Amino acid sequence: MELILAKLSVSVGMVLGLSFLAERAGPRAAGILSGYPLGTAILLYFIAVEQGIAFASESAVYAMPGLIATLAFLYGYFHASCRLARLPVIPQIALSSLAAFAVYLAVSWLFQLTSMTLTQAAIILLFAIFAALVLFRKIENVKILNRVRVTKRVILFRAGLASVIVLIISGLAAWIGPRWSGLLSGFPVALYPTMIILHFSYGAAPVHTLVRNFPRGMGALWTYILAVSLSYPVLGLNVGTLVSFAAATVYLITYSTFVWMKQKSVRPIE
């Protein structure tokens, strides 16, 4: 019971923080920060608690191709929502989600058929991130101008959806094995509920901005998963998690600083 409560509390805090950030700092910032290892870290941690370090380390290898499935999920949602733009918002969200889930499961199924090493998984994911950056670059960045009032219903929806996803995936780990557990740990636990809220409240455009910017922050996820695979067997669960978070944080700070300096250097002199 204590473990379930821990999963719920961490999931709720994670999703609420990201969705509030999307409304206040903008979907562009939220998209980049969605690459921070939130949902993946929670799932790998609780999988290690329940199934052991060795199981979680093997799952972490397949979390990398799981993130490729997540990129496919986002691209599928983007394309479906563009083609369904004339529909009312609720059918648009439902059908876009179905298309995205279908793509996600298809890509995950293909990867679970293949055995791969940590090095192979890491290289494949790097190529996929680069391809996504090129593929998503034409999506327009937009800002949220008129924020909706955050009600109890909105908060409950955000928290509930993330909690259900975390409980299902971590709970099924023993039955589906480390390969599928790793693939599913790449699912955008924090990002997907935020996408639905933004789509329902503001339309598809802010969601597309999230999709465009998500690959830009994925280096933090890549760094975290690589660190988990290497550190869990040596340092243990808690210390390994802290070290992995530190590595991901260093990446994200470095990347954000680089982007800020680049924007400053190209700013026109008045």
XYZ file of C-alpha atoms in Angstrom:
270
model
C 0.000 0.000 0.000
C 2.845 2.394 0.839
C 4.444 1.695 -2.536
C 1.189 2.485 -4.360
C 0.845 5.756 -2.438
C 4.427 6.653 -3.318
C 3.749 6.042 -7.018
C 0.592 8.159 -6.853
C 2.182 11.095 -5.053
C 5.222 11.265 -7.332
C 3.105 10.943 -10.494
C 0.675 13.646 -9.391
C 3.418 16.140 -8.551
C 5.230 15.471 -11.813
C 2.252 16.035 -14.133
C 0.865 19.039 -12.297
C 4.248 20.735 -12.376
C 4.707 20.172 -16.108
C 1.198 21.274 -17.082
C 1.427 24.444 -14.985
C 4.788 25.154 -16.610
C 3.247 24.776 -20.060
C 0.628 27.405 -19.213
C 2.991 29.882 -17.573
C 6.353 29.476 -19.290
C 4.826 28.355 -22.573
C 4.568 25.028 -24.408
C 8.006 25.520 -25.948
C 9.719 25.452 -22.528
C 7.467 22.616 -21.386
C 8.343 20.618 -24.482
C 12.066 20.925 -23.817
C 11.694 20.138 -20.110
C 9.516 17.135 -20.966
C 12.780 15.557 -22.041
C 13.847 15.613 -18.395
C 13.624 12.028 -17.044
C 10.356 12.311 -15.128
C 8.052 9.471 -16.128
C 10.893 7.204 -17.261
C 12.757 7.753 -13.995
C 9.676 6.981 -11.915
C 8.936 3.789 -13.829
C 12.518 2.488 -13.831
C 12.863 3.263 -10.119
C 9.701 1.439 -9.091
C 10.477 -1.449 -11.458
C 13.835 -1.789 -9.657
C 12.128 -1.653 -6.251
C 9.671 -4.400 -7.181
C 11.696 -6.562 -9.597
C 15.312 -5.953 -8.656
C 18.360 -4.077 -9.966
C 19.234 -6.591 -12.696
C 15.687 -6.474 -14.100
C 15.673 -2.659 -14.109
C 19.126 -2.446 -15.714
C 17.990 -4.658 -18.585
C 14.759 -2.663 -18.862
C 16.788 0.551 -19.108
C 18.464 -0.733 -22.279
C 15.062 -1.097 -23.957
C 13.868 2.229 -22.554
C 15.984 3.822 -25.289
C 14.097 2.267 -28.220
C 11.007 2.926 -26.113
C 11.778 6.618 -26.529
C 11.902 6.129 -30.290
C 8.367 4.746 -29.979
C 7.502 7.901 -28.020
C 8.774 10.077 -30.872
C 6.560 8.042 -33.208
C 3.664 8.565 -30.779
C 4.129 12.347 -30.865
C 4.475 12.459 -34.644
C 1.391 10.287 -35.031
C -0.604 12.590 -32.750
C 0.619 15.631 -34.666
C -0.337 14.261 -38.074
C -3.700 12.917 -36.927
C -4.668 16.189 -35.219
C -3.724 18.145 -38.354
C -5.917 15.952 -40.531
C -8.802 15.991 -38.048
C -8.729 19.754 -37.462
C -12.321 20.245 -38.661
C -13.763 17.860 -36.075
C -15.011 19.005 -32.640
C -12.235 19.022 -30.058
C -13.197 15.882 -28.093
C -13.428 13.547 -31.137
C -10.253 15.174 -32.425
C -8.394 14.354 -29.202
C -9.799 10.821 -29.026
C -8.972 9.898 -32.616
C -5.544 11.564 -32.491
C -4.781 9.606 -29.320
C -5.879 6.335 -30.905
C -3.643 6.960 -33.913
C -0.708 7.851 -31.660
C -1.176 4.743 -29.488
C -1.372 2.529 -32.578
C 1.927 3.909 -33.894
C 3.540 3.648 -30.447
C 2.572 -0.005 -29.972
C 3.603 -0.935 -33.520
C 7.082 0.562 -33.104
C 7.462 -0.980 -29.621
C 6.435 -4.391 -30.950
C 9.078 -4.209 -33.674
C 11.817 -3.337 -31.174
C 10.877 -6.075 -28.726
C 11.575 -8.602 -31.479
C 15.227 -7.511 -31.603
C 17.981 -8.151 -29.085
C 20.333 -5.218 -28.601
C 23.154 -4.084 -26.360
C 23.287 -0.829 -24.421
C 25.714 0.639 -26.961
C 23.489 -0.272 -29.886
C 20.386 1.132 -28.187
C 22.175 4.380 -27.295
C 23.433 4.923 -30.865
C 20.050 4.135 -32.424
C 18.310 6.605 -30.111
C 20.810 9.362 -30.956
C 20.086 8.903 -34.658
C 16.333 8.965 -33.932
C 16.627 12.212 -31.948
C 18.516 13.861 -34.801
C 15.939 12.624 -37.315
C 13.103 13.987 -35.132
C 14.793 17.384 -34.871
C 14.890 17.565 -38.663
C 11.379 16.161 -39.085
C 9.754 18.447 -36.487
C 11.611 21.664 -37.359
C 8.831 23.036 -39.587
C 6.210 22.870 -36.815
C 5.369 26.374 -35.669
C 6.078 27.580 -32.121
C 3.050 29.243 -30.504
C 2.344 30.808 -27.129
C -0.705 30.437 -24.893
C -2.332 33.871 -24.771
C -5.552 33.309 -22.813
C -5.137 30.844 -19.977
C -8.083 28.902 -18.680
C -8.869 28.826 -14.991
C -7.372 25.790 -13.279
C -10.302 23.956 -11.684
C -10.443 20.922 -9.418
C -11.682 18.881 -12.368
C -8.627 19.826 -14.430
C -6.280 18.969 -11.554
C -7.968 15.615 -10.940
C -7.789 14.711 -14.623
C -4.096 15.539 -14.877
C -3.220 13.668 -11.709
C -5.477 10.701 -12.336
C -4.304 9.927 -15.862
C -0.616 10.011 -14.951
C -1.187 7.862 -11.868
C -3.076 5.223 -13.839
C -0.317 5.018 -16.464
C 2.428 4.613 -13.834
C 0.485 2.018 -11.835
C -0.366 -0.067 -14.916
C 3.114 -0.164 -16.444
C 5.012 -0.765 -13.190
C 2.410 -3.278 -12.008
C 2.654 -5.306 -15.217
C 6.466 -5.469 -15.195
C 6.674 -8.946 -13.655
C 4.351 -10.386 -16.329
C 5.622 -8.639 -19.436
C 9.354 -9.007 -18.710
C 12.248 -6.518 -18.769
C 12.157 -5.963 -22.536
C 8.533 -4.784 -22.722
C 8.882 -3.026 -19.337
C 11.761 -0.986 -20.712
C 9.942 -0.161 -23.932
C 6.836 0.983 -22.056
C 8.878 2.999 -19.553
C 9.617 5.360 -22.424
C 5.940 6.273 -22.666
C 5.404 10.042 -22.143
C 3.742 9.712 -18.733
C 4.070 13.416 -17.944
C 3.712 14.768 -21.462
C 0.593 12.946 -22.676
C -1.820 14.245 -19.981
C -0.405 17.723 -20.576
C -1.043 17.348 -24.311
C -4.681 16.434 -23.714
C -5.242 19.359 -21.345
C -3.623 21.835 -23.744
C -5.516 20.439 -26.726
C -8.854 20.602 -24.938
C -8.219 24.076 -23.491
C -6.367 25.852 -26.298
C -6.592 23.744 -29.450
C -3.998 21.669 -31.269
C -1.407 24.403 -31.951
C 0.200 24.456 -28.455
C 0.342 20.651 -28.551
C 2.231 20.835 -31.830
C 4.693 23.206 -30.153
C 5.264 20.591 -27.432
C 5.880 17.982 -30.128
C 8.367 20.231 -31.948
C 10.452 20.920 -28.841
C 10.365 17.535 -27.109
C 13.365 16.093 -29.045
C 15.440 19.117 -28.006
C 15.354 18.003 -24.384
C 15.719 14.280 -25.057
C 19.449 14.375 -24.489
C 18.630 14.497 -20.782
C 16.607 11.285 -21.109
C 19.373 9.643 -23.124
C 21.906 10.624 -20.464
C 19.688 9.449 -17.606
C 18.935 6.018 -19.072
C 22.590 5.437 -19.953
C 23.588 6.407 -16.408
C 20.945 4.109 -14.895
C 22.161 1.146 -16.943
C 25.741 1.715 -15.815
C 25.233 2.894 -12.227
C 22.437 0.689 -10.852
C 24.519 -2.511 -10.803
C 27.509 -0.697 -9.265
C 26.058 1.967 -6.974
C 22.667 0.515 -6.141
C 19.177 1.929 -6.590
C 19.140 5.151 -4.558
C 22.683 6.377 -5.218
C 22.444 5.301 -8.862
C 19.207 7.288 -9.259
C 20.774 10.404 -7.732
C 23.859 10.122 -9.944
C 21.692 9.594 -13.031
C 19.526 12.622 -12.199
C 22.673 14.703 -11.674
C 23.996 13.678 -15.104
C 20.664 14.522 -16.780
C 20.517 17.876 -14.990
C 24.019 18.790 -16.112
C 23.039 18.031 -19.706
C 19.848 20.097 -19.545
C 21.601 23.085 -17.945
C 24.381 22.891 -20.533
C 21.914 22.680 -23.404
C 19.755 25.522 -22.061
C 22.835 27.720 -21.604
C 23.978 26.959 -25.149
C 20.557 27.877 -26.581
C 20.407 31.096 -24.535
C 23.889 32.168 -25.669
C 23.066 31.348 -29.286
C 19.867 33.399 -29.174
C 21.722 36.282 -27.527
C 24.437 36.256 -30.172
C 21.951 36.488 -33.070
C 19.755 39.152 -31.452
C 19.805 42.301 -33.627
C 21.600 45.344 -32.238
C 19.218 48.259 -31.734
